[in-house]
Every structure is written in structure tokens, then in C-alpha cells.
PDB file of C-alpha atoms in Angstrom:
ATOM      1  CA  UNK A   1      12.190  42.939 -10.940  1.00  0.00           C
ATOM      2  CA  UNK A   2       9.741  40.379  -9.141  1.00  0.00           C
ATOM      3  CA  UNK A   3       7.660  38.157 -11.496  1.00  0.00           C
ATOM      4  CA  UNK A   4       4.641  36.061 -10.026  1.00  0.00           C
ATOM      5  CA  UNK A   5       3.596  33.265 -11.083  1.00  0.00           C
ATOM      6  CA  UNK A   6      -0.258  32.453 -11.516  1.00  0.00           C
ATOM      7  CA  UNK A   7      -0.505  28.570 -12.151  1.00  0.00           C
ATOM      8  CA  UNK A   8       2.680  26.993 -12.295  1.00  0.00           C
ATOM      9  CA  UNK A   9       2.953  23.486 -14.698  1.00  0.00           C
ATOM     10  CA  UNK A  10       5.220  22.146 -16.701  1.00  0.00           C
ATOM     11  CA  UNK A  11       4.910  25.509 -18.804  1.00  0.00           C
ATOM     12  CA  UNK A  12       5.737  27.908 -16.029  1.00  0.00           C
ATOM     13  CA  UNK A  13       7.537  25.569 -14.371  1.00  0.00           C
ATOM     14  CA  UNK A  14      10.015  25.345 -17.548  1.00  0.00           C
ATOM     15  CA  UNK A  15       9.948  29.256 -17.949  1.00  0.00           C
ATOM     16  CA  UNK A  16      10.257  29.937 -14.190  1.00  0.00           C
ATOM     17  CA  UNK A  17      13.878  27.295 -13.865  1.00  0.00           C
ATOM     18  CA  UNK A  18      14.719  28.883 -16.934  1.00  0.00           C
ATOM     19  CA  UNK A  19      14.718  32.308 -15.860  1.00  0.00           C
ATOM     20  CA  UNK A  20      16.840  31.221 -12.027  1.00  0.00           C
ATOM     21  CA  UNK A  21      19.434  29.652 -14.656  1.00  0.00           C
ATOM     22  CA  UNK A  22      20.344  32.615 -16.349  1.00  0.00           C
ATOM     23  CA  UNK A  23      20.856  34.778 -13.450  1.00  0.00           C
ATOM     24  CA  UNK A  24      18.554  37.646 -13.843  1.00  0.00           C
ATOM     25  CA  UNK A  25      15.898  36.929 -11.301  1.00  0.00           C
ATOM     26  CA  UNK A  26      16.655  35.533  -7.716  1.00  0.00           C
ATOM     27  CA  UNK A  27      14.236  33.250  -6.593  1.00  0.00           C
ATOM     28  CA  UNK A  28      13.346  34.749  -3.644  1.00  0.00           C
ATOM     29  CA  UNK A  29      11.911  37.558  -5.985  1.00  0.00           C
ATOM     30  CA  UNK A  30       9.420  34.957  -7.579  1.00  0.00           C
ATOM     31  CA  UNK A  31       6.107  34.223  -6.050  1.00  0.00           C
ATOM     32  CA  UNK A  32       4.154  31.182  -6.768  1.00  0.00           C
ATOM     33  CA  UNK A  33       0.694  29.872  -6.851  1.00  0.00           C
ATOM     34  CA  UNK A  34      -0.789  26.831  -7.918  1.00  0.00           C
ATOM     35  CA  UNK A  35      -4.285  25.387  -7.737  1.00  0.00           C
ATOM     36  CA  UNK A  36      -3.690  23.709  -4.204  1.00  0.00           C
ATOM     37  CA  UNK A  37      -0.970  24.588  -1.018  1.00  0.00           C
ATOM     38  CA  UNK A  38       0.418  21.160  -1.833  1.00  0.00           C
ATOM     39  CA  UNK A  39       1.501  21.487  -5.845  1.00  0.00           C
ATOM     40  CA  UNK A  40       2.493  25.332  -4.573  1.00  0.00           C
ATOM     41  CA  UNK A  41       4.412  24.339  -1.610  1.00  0.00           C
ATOM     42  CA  UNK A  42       5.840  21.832  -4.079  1.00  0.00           C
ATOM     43  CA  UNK A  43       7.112  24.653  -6.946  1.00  0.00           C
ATOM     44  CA  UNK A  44       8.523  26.307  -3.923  1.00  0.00           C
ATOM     45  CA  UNK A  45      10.783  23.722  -2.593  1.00  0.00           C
ATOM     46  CA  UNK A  46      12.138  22.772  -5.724  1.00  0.00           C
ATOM     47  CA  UNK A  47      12.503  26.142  -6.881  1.00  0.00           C
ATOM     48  CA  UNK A  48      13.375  28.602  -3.765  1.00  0.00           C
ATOM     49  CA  UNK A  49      10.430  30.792  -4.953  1.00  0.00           C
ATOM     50  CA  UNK A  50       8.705  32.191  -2.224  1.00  0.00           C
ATOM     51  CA  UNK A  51       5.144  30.263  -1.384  1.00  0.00           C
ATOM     52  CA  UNK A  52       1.848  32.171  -1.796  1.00  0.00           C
ATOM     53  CA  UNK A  53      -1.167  31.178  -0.112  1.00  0.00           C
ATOM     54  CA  UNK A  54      -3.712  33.275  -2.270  1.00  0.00           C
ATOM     55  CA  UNK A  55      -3.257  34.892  -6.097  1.00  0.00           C
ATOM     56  CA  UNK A  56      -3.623  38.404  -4.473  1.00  0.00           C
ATOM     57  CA  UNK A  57      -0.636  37.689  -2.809  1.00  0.00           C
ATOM     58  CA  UNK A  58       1.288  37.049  -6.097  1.00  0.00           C
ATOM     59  CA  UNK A  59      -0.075  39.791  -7.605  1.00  0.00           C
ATOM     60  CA  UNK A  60       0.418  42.253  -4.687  1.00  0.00           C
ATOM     61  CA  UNK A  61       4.448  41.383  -4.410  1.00  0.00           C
ATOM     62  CA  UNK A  62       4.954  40.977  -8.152  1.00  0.00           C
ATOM     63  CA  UNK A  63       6.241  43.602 -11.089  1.00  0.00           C
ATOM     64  CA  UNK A  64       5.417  41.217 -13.937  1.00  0.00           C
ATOM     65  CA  UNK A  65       2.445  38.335 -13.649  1.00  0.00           C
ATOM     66  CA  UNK A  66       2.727  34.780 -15.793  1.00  0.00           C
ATOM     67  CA  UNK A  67      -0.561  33.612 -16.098  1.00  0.00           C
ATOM     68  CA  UNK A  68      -0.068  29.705 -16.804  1.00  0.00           C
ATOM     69  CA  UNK A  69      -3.528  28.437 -16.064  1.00  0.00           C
ATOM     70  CA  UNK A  70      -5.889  26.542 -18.250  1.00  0.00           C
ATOM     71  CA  UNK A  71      -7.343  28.130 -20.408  1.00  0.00           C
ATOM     72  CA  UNK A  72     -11.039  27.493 -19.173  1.00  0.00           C
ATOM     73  CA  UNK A  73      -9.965  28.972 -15.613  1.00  0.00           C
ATOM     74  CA  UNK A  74      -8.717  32.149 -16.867  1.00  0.00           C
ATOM     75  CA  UNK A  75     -11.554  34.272 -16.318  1.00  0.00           C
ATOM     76  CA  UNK A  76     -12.860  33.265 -12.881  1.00  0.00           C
ATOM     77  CA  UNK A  77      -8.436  34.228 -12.010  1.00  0.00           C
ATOM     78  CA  UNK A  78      -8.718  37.508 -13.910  1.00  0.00           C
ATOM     79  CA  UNK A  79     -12.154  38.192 -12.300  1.00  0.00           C
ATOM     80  CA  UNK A  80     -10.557  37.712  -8.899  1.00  0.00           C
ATOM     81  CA  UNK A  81      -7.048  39.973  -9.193  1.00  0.00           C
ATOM     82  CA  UNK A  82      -8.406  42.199 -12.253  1.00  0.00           C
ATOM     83  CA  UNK A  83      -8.540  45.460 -10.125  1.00  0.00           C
ATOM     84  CA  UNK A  84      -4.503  44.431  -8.444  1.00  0.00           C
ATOM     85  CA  UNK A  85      -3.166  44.123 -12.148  1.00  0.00           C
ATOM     86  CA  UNK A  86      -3.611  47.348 -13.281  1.00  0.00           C
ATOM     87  CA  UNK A  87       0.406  48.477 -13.257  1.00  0.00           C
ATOM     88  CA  UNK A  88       1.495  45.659 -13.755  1.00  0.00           C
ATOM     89  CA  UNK A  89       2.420  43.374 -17.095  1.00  0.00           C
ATOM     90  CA  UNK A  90       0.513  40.143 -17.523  1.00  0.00           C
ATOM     91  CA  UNK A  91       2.442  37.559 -19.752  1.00  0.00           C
ATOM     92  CA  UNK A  92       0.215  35.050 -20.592  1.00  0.00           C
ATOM     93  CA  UNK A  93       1.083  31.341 -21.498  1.00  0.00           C
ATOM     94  CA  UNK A  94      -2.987  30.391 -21.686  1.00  0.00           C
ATOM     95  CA  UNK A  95      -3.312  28.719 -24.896  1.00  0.00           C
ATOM     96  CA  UNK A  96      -6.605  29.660 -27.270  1.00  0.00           C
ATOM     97  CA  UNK A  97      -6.995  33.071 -25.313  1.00  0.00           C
ATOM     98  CA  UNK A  98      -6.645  35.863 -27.240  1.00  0.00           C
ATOM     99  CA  UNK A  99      -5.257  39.390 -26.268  1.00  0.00           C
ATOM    100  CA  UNK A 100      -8.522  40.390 -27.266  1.00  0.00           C
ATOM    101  CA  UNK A 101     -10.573  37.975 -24.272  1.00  0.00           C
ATOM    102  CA  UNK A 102      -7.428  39.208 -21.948  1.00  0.00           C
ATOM    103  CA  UNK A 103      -7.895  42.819 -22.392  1.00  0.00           C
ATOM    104  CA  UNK A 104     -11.813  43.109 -22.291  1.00  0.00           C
ATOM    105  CA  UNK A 105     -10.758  41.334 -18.493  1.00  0.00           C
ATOM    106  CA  UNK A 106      -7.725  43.748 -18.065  1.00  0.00           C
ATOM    107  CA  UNK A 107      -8.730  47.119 -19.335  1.00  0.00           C
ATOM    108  CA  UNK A 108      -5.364  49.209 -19.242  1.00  0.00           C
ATOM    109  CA  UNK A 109      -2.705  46.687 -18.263  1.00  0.00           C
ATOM    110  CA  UNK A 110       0.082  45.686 -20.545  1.00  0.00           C
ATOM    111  CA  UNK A 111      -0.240  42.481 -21.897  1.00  0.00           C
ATOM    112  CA  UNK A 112       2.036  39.680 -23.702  1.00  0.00           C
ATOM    113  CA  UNK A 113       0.461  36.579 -25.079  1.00  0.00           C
ATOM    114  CA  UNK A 114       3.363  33.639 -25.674  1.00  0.00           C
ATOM    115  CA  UNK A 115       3.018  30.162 -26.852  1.00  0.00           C
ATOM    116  CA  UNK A 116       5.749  28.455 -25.681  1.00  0.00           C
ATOM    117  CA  UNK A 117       6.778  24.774 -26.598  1.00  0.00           C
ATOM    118  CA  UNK A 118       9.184  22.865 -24.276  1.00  0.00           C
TER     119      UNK A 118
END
């Protein structure tokens, strides 16, 4: 399984170091993105995920999608890898977005809404 991750703060970046603990994902089967090269390049080192330089790059290599960006940026990142979701599963952490807003973006993908609290 190869999760991507689409914005990567202290949410993601709690979810994603908490999924390499248990064992079930490798990092080198995580891709990253953040806003800038420098914040992603950043998750990468300290992670061992593998560095993306675009969001259709996380989307093209991953299985499952965490979408940890604010909330107000969600639809200009849907509106740019929409079409590259389609089989895949969007989990997102994007608080005050309902699965409602998600799937009017996403027609046909799977989607998981979570509100995590570290």
C-alpha cells in the first residue's frame, strides 16, 4: 500500500510517524508534499518519505491520499489532481469540510473525513 501525503503539518506529520512506527507502511512507500520544496524536503529527511516536487506526483505514485491542507486551500488542490483521484481513497484531515464539499470536488472516489487531535 503507498499513501501520499497532500500537505504535511503537525497533523499529517503526527499521522504519517505514526503509521512508520507501527510497521505497516515503509517509508519509502510514502510520498510527500508540502506548500514549498523546503518544508517538503524537510518532511522527507526527517521521515525517509520519498520527496515530491508537484501534488500530481503524490497522487500518481499513491494508493491512498491524506489531504492535510487548510481548509481554505482545499479546493484550488482538489481542482488541480481531481481527474488523478478517481481510484484512489482520499482521507481527509481538513477541518470544517464536509464529505458533502469533498465529493461535489471528487465525484466517484472513496472518501474518509477524520478529525484527529494530537
Amino acid at each position: 500500500m503507498k499513501l501520499g501525503f497532500i500537505g504535511v503539518g503537525n497533523m499529517g506529520k503526527a499521522i504519517l510517524e505514526g503509521l512508520l512506527r507501527s510497521g505497516k507502511v515503509s517509508s519509502t512507500d510514502v510520498f510527500v508534499r508540502n506548500s514549498s520544496d523546503k518544508s517538503t524536503r524537510n518532511v522527507a529527511e526527517e521521515t525517509g518519505a520519498v520527496f515530491c516536487k508537484s501534488l500530481e506526483q503524490v497522487v500518481e505514485n499513491s494508493d491512498i491520499v491524506f489531504l492535510g491542507v487548510k481548509p481554505y486551500l482545499v479546493g484550488a488542490v482538489l481542482d488541480q489532481v481531481s481527474l488523478s483521484l478517481k481510484n484512489k481513497i482520499v482521507i481527509s484531515m481538513a477541518a470544517a469540510v464536509e464529505i458533502n464539499d469533498l465529493e461535489k470536488k471528487l465525484p466517484g472516489t472513496k472518501i474518509v473525513r477524520i478529525m484527529p487531535n494530537t
